[in-house]
Short mmCIF file of C-alpha atoms and ligand atoms in Angstrom, two decimals:
data_model
loop_
_atom_site.label_atom_id
_atom_site.label_comp_id
_atom_site.label_asym_id
_atom_site.label_seq_id
_atom_site.Cartn_x
_atom_site.Cartn_y
_atom_site.Cartn_z
CA MET A 51 -162.28 -177.47 -9.62
CA LYS A 52 -164.01 -175.23 -12.15
CA ILE A 53 -161.70 -173.47 -14.60
CA LYS A 54 -162.81 -170.63 -16.86
CA ARG A 55 -161.16 -168.21 -19.27
CA PHE A 56 -162.07 -164.51 -19.43
CA ALA A 57 -161.09 -161.90 -22.00
CA ALA A 58 -161.36 -158.18 -21.27
CA ARG A 59 -159.86 -154.88 -22.35
CA SER A 60 -158.02 -154.35 -19.06
CA MET A 61 -156.79 -156.40 -16.12
CA SER A 62 -159.22 -154.70 -13.73
CA GLU A 63 -162.16 -155.46 -16.03
CA ALA A 64 -161.04 -159.10 -16.30
CA LEU A 65 -160.68 -159.40 -12.53
CA LEU A 66 -164.13 -157.87 -12.03
CA ARG A 67 -165.65 -160.45 -14.34
CA VAL A 68 -163.80 -163.27 -12.58
CA LYS A 69 -165.19 -162.02 -9.27
CA GLN A 70 -168.72 -161.69 -10.64
CA GLU A 71 -168.80 -165.15 -12.21
CA LEU A 72 -166.63 -167.25 -9.90
CA GLY A 73 -166.88 -165.30 -6.66
CA GLU A 74 -164.43 -163.88 -4.12
CA ASP A 75 -162.52 -167.14 -3.66
CA ALA A 76 -161.44 -167.46 -7.29
CA VAL A 77 -157.75 -167.98 -7.98
CA ILE A 78 -155.96 -166.53 -11.02
CA LEU A 79 -154.07 -169.38 -12.71
CA HIS A 80 -152.68 -167.54 -15.68
CA SER A 81 -152.91 -164.21 -17.44
CA ARG A 82 -151.58 -163.04 -20.78
CA ARG A 83 -151.98 -160.31 -23.33
CA VAL A 84 -153.56 -161.32 -26.64
CA GLU A 85 -153.94 -159.40 -29.88
CA THR A 86 -157.43 -159.60 -31.41
CA LYS A 87 -159.44 -157.61 -33.94
CA SER A 88 -162.25 -155.17 -33.06
CA PRO A 89 -165.68 -155.56 -34.79
CA PHE A 90 -164.35 -152.96 -37.28
CA GLY A 91 -161.30 -155.03 -38.11
CA THR A 92 -158.73 -152.87 -36.27
CA PRO A 93 -156.21 -154.69 -34.06
CA GLN A 94 -156.77 -154.37 -30.32
CA GLY A 95 -154.98 -155.74 -27.26
CA MET A 96 -156.96 -157.82 -24.79
CA ILE A 97 -156.11 -159.36 -21.45
CA GLU A 98 -156.93 -163.05 -21.16
CA VAL A 99 -157.24 -164.40 -17.64
CA THR A 100 -157.67 -168.05 -16.70
CA ALA A 101 -159.26 -168.41 -13.29
CA ALA A 102 -160.38 -171.32 -11.15
CA ILE A 103 -162.61 -171.98 -8.19
CA GLU A 104 -162.45 -174.94 -5.84
CA ASP A 105 -165.60 -177.02 -5.55
CA GLU A 106 -164.80 -177.59 -1.86
CA PRO A 107 -163.77 -174.74 0.49
CA MET A 108 -160.05 -173.86 0.13
CA PRO A 109 -157.63 -174.99 2.88
CA ALA A 110 -155.90 -172.18 4.86
CA GLU A 111 -153.12 -170.32 3.03
CA PRO A 112 -149.52 -170.59 4.21
CA THR A 113 -148.18 -167.21 5.44
CA GLY A 114 -144.55 -167.84 4.51
CA PRO A 115 -142.40 -166.28 1.79
CA GLU A 116 -144.13 -168.30 -0.93
CA ALA A 117 -146.65 -165.56 -1.78
CA ARG A 118 -147.85 -166.20 -5.32
CA PRO A 119 -147.53 -163.22 -7.63
CA PHE A 120 -150.82 -163.53 -9.49
CA GLN A 121 -153.06 -165.11 -6.92
CA ALA A 122 -156.28 -163.17 -6.35
CA PRO A 123 -155.94 -161.34 -3.04
CA ALA A 124 -159.59 -162.04 -2.23
CA GLN A 125 -158.85 -165.68 -1.52
CA THR A 126 -155.96 -164.82 0.81
CA VAL A 127 -158.10 -162.21 2.57
CA ALA A 128 -160.82 -164.77 3.20
CA ALA A 129 -158.37 -167.32 4.59
CA ALA A 130 -156.66 -164.66 6.75
CA ALA A 131 -159.97 -163.40 8.10
CA ALA A 132 -161.00 -166.93 9.05
CA ARG A 133 -157.71 -167.49 10.90
CA LEU A 134 -158.00 -164.15 12.73
CA ARG A 135 -161.61 -164.86 13.73
CA SER A 136 -160.61 -168.18 15.23
CA ARG A 137 -157.69 -166.53 17.13
CA ALA A 138 -160.00 -163.81 18.46
CA ALA A 139 -162.49 -166.47 19.57
CA SER A 140 -159.73 -168.23 21.52
CA GLY A 141 -158.79 -164.92 23.25
CA ASP A 142 -155.25 -164.79 21.79
CA GLN A 143 -155.25 -161.06 21.08
CA ALA A 144 -151.50 -160.39 21.14
CA GLY A 145 -150.86 -163.32 18.80
CA GLY A 146 -153.79 -162.13 16.69
CA LEU A 147 -152.24 -158.69 16.30
CA ASP A 148 -148.90 -160.13 15.20
CA GLU A 149 -150.71 -162.43 12.83
CA LEU A 150 -152.65 -159.46 11.46
CA ARG A 151 -149.43 -157.52 10.84
CA ARG A 152 -147.93 -160.44 8.95
CA GLU A 153 -151.09 -160.95 6.93
CA VAL A 154 -151.28 -157.25 6.03
CA ALA A 155 -147.62 -157.25 4.96
CA ALA A 156 -148.13 -160.34 2.79
CA LEU A 157 -151.29 -158.88 1.28
CA LYS A 158 -149.58 -155.56 0.52
CA GLU A 159 -146.91 -157.48 -1.35
CA GLN A 160 -149.47 -159.47 -3.37
CA LEU A 161 -151.46 -156.35 -4.19
CA SER A 162 -148.38 -154.44 -5.27
CA ARG A 163 -147.41 -157.29 -7.57
CA LEU A 164 -150.89 -157.37 -9.02
CA ALA A 165 -150.95 -153.58 -9.40
CA GLY A 166 -147.52 -153.78 -11.00
CA PHE A 167 -148.85 -156.25 -13.51
CA GLU A 168 -151.68 -153.90 -14.46
CA LYS A 169 -149.39 -150.92 -14.90
CA GLY A 170 -146.92 -152.98 -16.87
CA SER A 171 -149.54 -154.27 -19.28
CA THR A 172 -149.41 -151.47 -21.80
CA ALA A 173 -150.11 -152.10 -25.46
CA THR A 174 -146.40 -152.59 -26.15
CA ASP A 175 -145.78 -154.84 -23.16
CA ASP A 176 -145.47 -158.59 -23.04
CA SER A 177 -147.04 -160.15 -19.99
CA THR A 178 -145.10 -163.41 -20.30
CA THR A 179 -141.71 -161.67 -20.17
CA TYR A 180 -142.96 -159.48 -17.36
CA SER A 181 -144.37 -162.27 -15.21
CA ARG A 182 -141.33 -164.47 -15.87
CA TRP A 183 -139.03 -161.78 -14.47
CA LEU A 184 -141.39 -161.10 -11.59
CA ARG A 185 -140.92 -164.70 -10.56
CA SER A 186 -137.24 -163.93 -9.95
CA GLY A 187 -138.44 -162.03 -6.86
CA LEU A 188 -137.43 -158.62 -8.20
CA ALA A 189 -139.87 -155.82 -7.30
CA PRO A 190 -142.45 -154.95 -10.02
CA GLU A 191 -141.09 -151.42 -10.48
CA LEU A 192 -137.59 -152.80 -10.94
CA VAL A 193 -138.77 -155.36 -13.52
CA ARG A 194 -140.75 -152.72 -15.41
CA LYS A 195 -137.76 -150.40 -15.52
CA MET A 196 -135.46 -153.19 -16.65
CA ILE A 197 -137.78 -154.31 -19.47
CA ALA A 198 -138.34 -150.71 -20.55
CA GLU A 199 -134.62 -149.94 -20.64
CA LEU A 200 -133.44 -153.17 -22.22
CA GLY A 201 -136.29 -153.67 -24.68
CA LEU A 202 -138.36 -156.84 -24.50
CA GLU A 203 -136.34 -159.11 -26.81
CA ASP A 204 -133.09 -158.19 -25.09
CA VAL A 205 -133.94 -159.41 -21.62
CA THR A 206 -131.65 -162.41 -21.59
CA LEU A 207 -130.25 -163.59 -18.30
CA GLU A 208 -126.89 -162.09 -19.15
CA ALA A 209 -128.39 -158.70 -20.08
CA ALA A 210 -130.47 -158.69 -16.90
CA ARG A 211 -127.39 -159.43 -14.81
CA ARG A 212 -125.49 -156.57 -16.39
CA TRP A 213 -128.44 -154.22 -15.98
CA LEU A 214 -128.89 -155.19 -12.33
CA ALA A 215 -125.17 -154.79 -11.64
CA GLY A 216 -125.50 -151.24 -12.96
CA HIS A 217 -128.28 -150.55 -10.49
CA ILE A 218 -126.77 -151.98 -7.30
CA ARG A 219 -124.60 -149.72 -5.20
CA THR A 220 -121.86 -151.30 -3.12
CA SER A 221 -119.31 -149.73 -0.79
CA GLY A 222 -116.40 -152.07 -1.53
CA GLY A 223 -116.31 -153.24 2.09
CA LEU A 224 -115.17 -150.93 4.89
CA GLY A 225 -114.29 -147.32 4.26
CA SER A 226 -111.08 -145.59 5.25
CA GLY A 227 -109.86 -142.13 6.14
CA GLY A 228 -110.73 -139.78 8.94
CA ILE A 229 -108.83 -139.01 12.08
CA GLY A 230 -108.26 -141.86 14.53
CA PRO A 231 -109.57 -145.38 14.17
CA ARG A 232 -112.39 -146.24 11.81
CA VAL A 233 -115.32 -147.06 14.09
CA VAL A 234 -117.80 -149.56 12.64
CA ALA A 235 -121.02 -150.58 14.40
CA LEU A 236 -123.22 -153.51 13.43
CA ILE A 237 -126.89 -153.29 14.34
CA GLY A 238 -130.00 -155.27 13.52
CA PRO A 239 -132.63 -157.71 14.76
CA THR A 240 -131.80 -160.68 16.98
CA GLY A 241 -129.92 -163.65 15.62
CA VAL A 242 -129.14 -162.25 12.18
CA GLY A 243 -125.39 -162.79 12.53
CA LYS A 244 -124.00 -159.50 13.90
CA THR A 245 -121.49 -161.04 16.31
CA THR A 246 -120.41 -163.75 13.88
CA THR A 247 -119.90 -161.15 11.14
CA ILE A 248 -117.80 -158.95 13.44
CA ALA A 249 -115.68 -161.99 14.27
CA LYS A 250 -115.17 -162.66 10.54
CA LEU A 251 -114.30 -159.06 9.73
CA ALA A 252 -112.05 -158.54 12.76
CA ALA A 253 -110.15 -161.76 12.09
CA GLN A 254 -109.64 -160.92 8.41
CA GLU A 255 -108.52 -157.36 9.10
CA LYS A 256 -106.03 -158.53 11.70
CA LEU A 257 -104.73 -161.69 10.01
CA PHE A 258 -104.65 -160.67 6.36
CA LYS A 259 -104.20 -156.90 6.57
CA GLU A 260 -102.26 -156.75 9.86
CA ARG A 261 -104.38 -153.93 11.16
CA ARG A 262 -104.77 -153.10 14.85
CA VAL A 263 -108.34 -154.06 15.68
CA GLY A 264 -110.27 -153.40 18.89
CA LEU A 265 -113.64 -154.86 19.85
CA ILE A 266 -116.39 -153.24 21.87
CA THR A 267 -119.48 -155.12 22.87
CA ALA A 268 -122.52 -153.17 23.93
CA ASP A 269 -124.57 -156.35 24.00
CA THR A 270 -124.78 -156.89 27.73
CA TYR A 271 -128.33 -158.17 27.87
CA ARG A 272 -127.28 -161.78 27.90
CA ILE A 273 -124.22 -163.19 29.67
CA ALA A 274 -123.82 -165.60 26.76
CA ALA A 275 -123.57 -162.68 24.33
CA ILE A 276 -120.60 -161.14 26.17
CA GLU A 277 -118.96 -164.55 26.43
CA GLN A 278 -119.45 -165.22 22.71
CA LEU A 279 -117.33 -162.22 21.68
CA ARG A 280 -114.91 -162.55 24.61
CA ILE A 281 -114.04 -166.13 23.64
CA PHE A 282 -113.51 -165.09 20.05
CA ALA A 283 -111.35 -162.13 21.18
CA GLU A 284 -109.22 -164.50 23.23
CA ILE A 285 -108.73 -166.94 20.35
CA ALA A 286 -107.94 -164.17 17.87
CA ASP A 287 -105.86 -162.28 20.45
CA LEU A 288 -107.86 -159.07 20.14
CA PRO A 289 -108.53 -156.59 22.95
CA ILE A 290 -112.16 -156.25 23.98
CA GLU A 291 -114.12 -153.72 26.02
CA VAL A 292 -117.57 -154.35 27.48
CA VAL A 293 -119.85 -151.33 27.62
CA TYR A 294 -122.92 -151.49 29.84
CA LYS A 295 -124.11 -147.89 29.58
CA PRO A 296 -123.71 -145.15 26.96
CA GLU A 297 -121.51 -143.18 29.42
CA GLU A 298 -118.92 -145.98 29.30
CA MET A 299 -118.58 -145.87 25.53
CA GLU A 300 -116.23 -142.88 25.54
CA ARG A 301 -113.77 -144.64 27.86
CA ALA A 302 -113.80 -147.77 25.67
CA LEU A 303 -113.17 -145.78 22.50
CA HIS A 304 -110.40 -143.84 24.23
CA ARG A 305 -108.56 -147.10 24.92
CA PHE A 306 -108.51 -147.83 21.19
CA ARG A 307 -107.63 -144.31 20.03
CA TYR A 308 -104.38 -145.43 18.35
CA PHE A 309 -105.95 -148.47 16.66
CA ASP A 310 -106.85 -148.76 12.96
CA LEU A 311 -110.30 -150.23 13.41
CA VAL A 312 -112.87 -150.61 16.16
CA PHE A 313 -115.91 -152.86 15.79
CA ILE A 314 -118.94 -152.26 17.99
CA ASP A 315 -121.25 -155.22 18.52
CA THR A 316 -124.75 -154.35 19.64
CA ALA A 317 -127.62 -156.33 21.14
CA GLY A 318 -130.18 -157.70 18.72
CA ARG A 319 -133.18 -155.40 18.72
CA SER A 320 -136.72 -156.14 17.69
CA GLN A 321 -137.72 -153.46 15.24
CA ARG A 322 -141.09 -153.49 16.97
CA ASN A 323 -139.71 -152.47 20.37
CA ASP A 324 -139.41 -148.67 20.54
CA GLU A 325 -137.66 -148.74 23.93
CA HIS A 326 -134.91 -151.00 22.61
CA LEU A 327 -134.46 -148.82 19.56
CA LYS A 328 -134.11 -145.77 21.82
CA ASP A 329 -131.38 -147.53 23.86
CA LEU A 330 -129.55 -148.31 20.66
CA GLN A 331 -129.93 -144.72 19.51
CA ALA A 332 -128.42 -143.45 22.80
CA MET A 333 -125.49 -145.86 22.57
CA LEU A 334 -124.70 -144.92 18.97
CA ALA A 335 -125.07 -141.19 19.70
CA VAL A 336 -122.13 -141.42 22.12
CA ALA A 337 -120.06 -143.76 19.95
CA SER A 338 -120.63 -141.64 16.83
CA PRO A 339 -119.40 -144.44 14.51
CA ASP A 340 -118.07 -143.73 11.01
CA GLU A 341 -120.16 -146.60 9.66
CA VAL A 342 -123.38 -148.23 10.85
CA HIS A 343 -124.14 -151.48 9.03
CA LEU A 344 -127.72 -152.69 9.33
CA VAL A 345 -127.44 -156.48 9.30
CA LEU A 346 -130.28 -158.18 7.42
CA SER A 347 -130.70 -161.93 7.19
CA LEU A 348 -131.89 -163.19 3.82
CA THR A 349 -133.79 -165.96 5.56
CA THR A 350 -136.27 -163.27 6.68
CA HIS A 351 -139.43 -162.62 4.65
CA GLU A 352 -139.06 -159.53 2.48
CA ALA A 353 -142.05 -157.77 4.06
CA VAL A 354 -140.40 -158.15 7.47
CA LEU A 355 -137.06 -156.94 6.07
CA GLN A 356 -138.81 -153.80 4.87
CA ASP A 357 -140.32 -153.31 8.29
CA VAL A 358 -136.86 -153.72 9.87
CA VAL A 359 -135.35 -151.14 7.52
CA GLU A 360 -138.18 -148.67 8.15
CA ARG A 361 -138.02 -149.00 11.93
CA PHE A 362 -134.22 -148.91 12.18
CA ARG A 363 -134.23 -145.59 10.34
CA VAL A 364 -134.25 -143.90 13.76
CA VAL A 365 -130.50 -144.60 13.82
CA PRO A 366 -128.14 -143.31 11.13
CA VAL A 367 -127.65 -146.45 9.01
CA THR A 368 -124.92 -146.09 6.38
CA HIS A 369 -124.81 -149.60 4.86
CA PHE A 370 -126.87 -152.75 4.43
CA LEU A 371 -125.03 -155.98 5.22
CA PHE A 372 -126.77 -159.17 4.12
CA THR A 373 -126.24 -162.47 5.93
CA LYS A 374 -127.17 -166.14 5.47
CA LEU A 375 -127.09 -166.16 1.68
CA ASP A 376 -126.30 -169.86 1.97
CA GLU A 377 -129.72 -170.50 3.53
CA ALA A 378 -131.74 -168.02 1.46
CA VAL A 379 -134.37 -169.08 -1.05
CA SER A 380 -133.79 -165.87 -3.00
CA ALA A 381 -131.31 -163.02 -2.89
CA ALA A 382 -133.68 -160.68 -4.75
CA PRO A 383 -134.52 -158.68 -1.57
CA ILE A 384 -130.98 -157.27 -1.81
CA ALA A 385 -131.84 -155.53 -5.08
CA ASN A 386 -135.33 -154.51 -3.95
CA LEU A 387 -134.22 -153.01 -0.65
CA CYS A 388 -131.14 -151.25 -2.00
CA TRP A 389 -133.21 -149.85 -4.84
CA LYS A 390 -135.97 -148.61 -2.55
CA TYR A 391 -133.78 -147.16 0.21
CA GLU A 392 -130.77 -146.13 -1.91
CA GLN A 393 -128.35 -147.69 0.53
CA PRO A 394 -125.02 -149.31 -0.47
CA VAL A 395 -124.35 -152.97 0.31
CA SER A 396 -121.13 -153.67 2.19
CA PHE A 397 -120.73 -157.42 2.69
CA LEU A 398 -122.52 -160.68 2.00
CA THR A 399 -122.09 -163.61 4.36
CA THR A 400 -122.41 -167.15 3.19
CA GLY A 401 -122.10 -169.49 6.16
CA GLN A 402 -121.14 -169.97 9.79
CA SER A 403 -117.40 -170.43 9.40
CA VAL A 404 -115.15 -167.70 10.80
CA PRO A 405 -113.40 -165.98 9.10
CA GLU A 406 -113.95 -167.34 5.59
CA ASP A 407 -117.71 -167.19 5.00
CA ILE A 408 -117.90 -163.53 4.04
CA GLU A 409 -117.30 -161.55 0.87
CA VAL A 410 -117.08 -157.91 -0.04
CA ALA A 411 -120.20 -157.15 -2.07
CA THR A 412 -119.55 -156.03 -5.65
CA PRO A 413 -122.29 -155.07 -8.12
CA GLU A 414 -121.38 -158.01 -10.38
CA THR A 415 -121.26 -160.78 -7.79
CA THR A 416 -124.38 -159.46 -6.08
CA ALA A 417 -126.32 -159.36 -9.36
CA GLU A 418 -125.10 -162.86 -10.15
CA ARG A 419 -126.31 -164.18 -6.81
CA ILE A 420 -129.68 -162.46 -7.21
CA LEU A 421 -130.26 -164.05 -10.62
CA ALA A 422 -128.56 -167.36 -9.81
N1 GTP B 220 -126.08 -170.22 7.67
C1 GTP B 220 -125.55 -169.12 8.17
N2 GTP B 220 -125.58 -168.91 9.49
C2 GTP B 220 -125.03 -167.78 9.97
C3 GTP B 220 -124.43 -166.81 9.13
N3 GTP B 220 -124.00 -165.80 9.92
C4 GTP B 220 -124.30 -166.13 11.19
N4 GTP B 220 -124.93 -167.33 11.22
C5 GTP B 220 -125.43 -168.07 12.38
O1 GTP B 220 -126.54 -167.37 12.94
C6 GTP B 220 -126.62 -167.62 14.33
C7 GTP B 220 -126.71 -166.28 15.06
O2 GTP B 220 -125.48 -165.59 14.86
P1 GTP B 220 -125.01 -164.42 15.82
O3 GTP B 220 -123.75 -163.88 15.25
O4 GTP B 220 -124.97 -164.86 17.24
O5 GTP B 220 -126.22 -163.40 15.61
P2 GTP B 220 -126.44 -162.01 16.33
O6 GTP B 220 -127.07 -161.11 15.36
O7 GTP B 220 -125.19 -161.54 16.99
O8 GTP B 220 -127.49 -162.45 17.44
P3 GTP B 220 -127.92 -161.62 18.74
O9 GTP B 220 -126.69 -161.05 19.36
O10 GTP B 220 -128.59 -162.64 19.61
O11 GTP B 220 -128.88 -160.58 18.29
C8 GTP B 220 -125.36 -168.40 14.70
O12 GTP B 220 -125.71 -169.76 14.77
C9 GTP B 220 -124.42 -168.16 13.51
O13 GTP B 220 -123.51 -169.20 13.32
C10 GTP B 220 -124.42 -167.06 7.71
O14 GTP B 220 -123.93 -166.28 6.88
N5 GTP B 220 -125.00 -168.23 7.30
MG1 MG B 221 -124.72 -161.02 18.94
#
């Protein structure tokens, strides 16, 4: 491996020189801001970049959540292009398209981090503090704002936690008020924990708050899905209605008109399937729920989470509900998504056990989990 250090007046100039001297496949190992003197003796800020190039061709990049913040995108592009070429050669076009989407999402993220670094590197900035906080998984714009508001020396873990808590909106769980029962629908991609979370919430509301709770399942695509909630309803002694078509929703809601709470479970929907999203839209239009919680699993890559949020915007989402914190590598997507979409967080789930593995999200506990 050949390693070389470059100094330039700006990040883009440094990157250009890296590219010219080491080529497209160069990898940025480190970058920092240094204070030097101009030929006239006046102080001037420079960007110092340490870059490397493999002697042998690089192995293919992983596409998982481990995107490296300061890795030169060129290397990832080359690896991605090679993979796509080989897929195209083997005739796997559908797989190739999916792969392309994932690659583009990962690249966008890397580029935005790199762009964020450039913007953040003003004469008063400190690249070490900046890149250290970027490694927490927080979005570049969030890190820049935090450093700007707290002042560089003040960004201790404790100060960051307090700052983050002040920037996370939570709903304090379920809302109340309105005429009739509070109707709460959970929607989201497949397997994120919608049914399990409804079971947790319904059990807690009934057992600990003694509220009258009704269940409606609109997930009739799989027999097993109906059975899953039916068995739980039997164990918890809760009434359940199965709704196959939007027209049947009114009847189901009518049955629970004197209840305190009604939970609507929906079928997992791929955010990439417009037909499925339309079905969901039609079902929710009839149910007209007071709350629609978009369930997001923290085991999902952040770029995919963003895609889910964007695509599920066709339905009136009121809350984000995050699941599988216990399995997540980072909880930072909570802050990034809530910041970007200005949506309150309702609950966080932390395991498979019903009803205990769930907590009402508060700004403090959420910030603590994000910066754990
Ligand atoms: N580790 C962990 N697993 C969870 C959590 N919540 C749910 N699960 C598990 O995730 C799997 C899927 O949960 P479901 O509740 O069936 O998910 P769903 O969103 O209803 O799935 P579909 O109806 O198929 O779309 C199950 O094995 C759950 O036990 C959590 O907070 N942590
Ligand atoms: Mg389900």
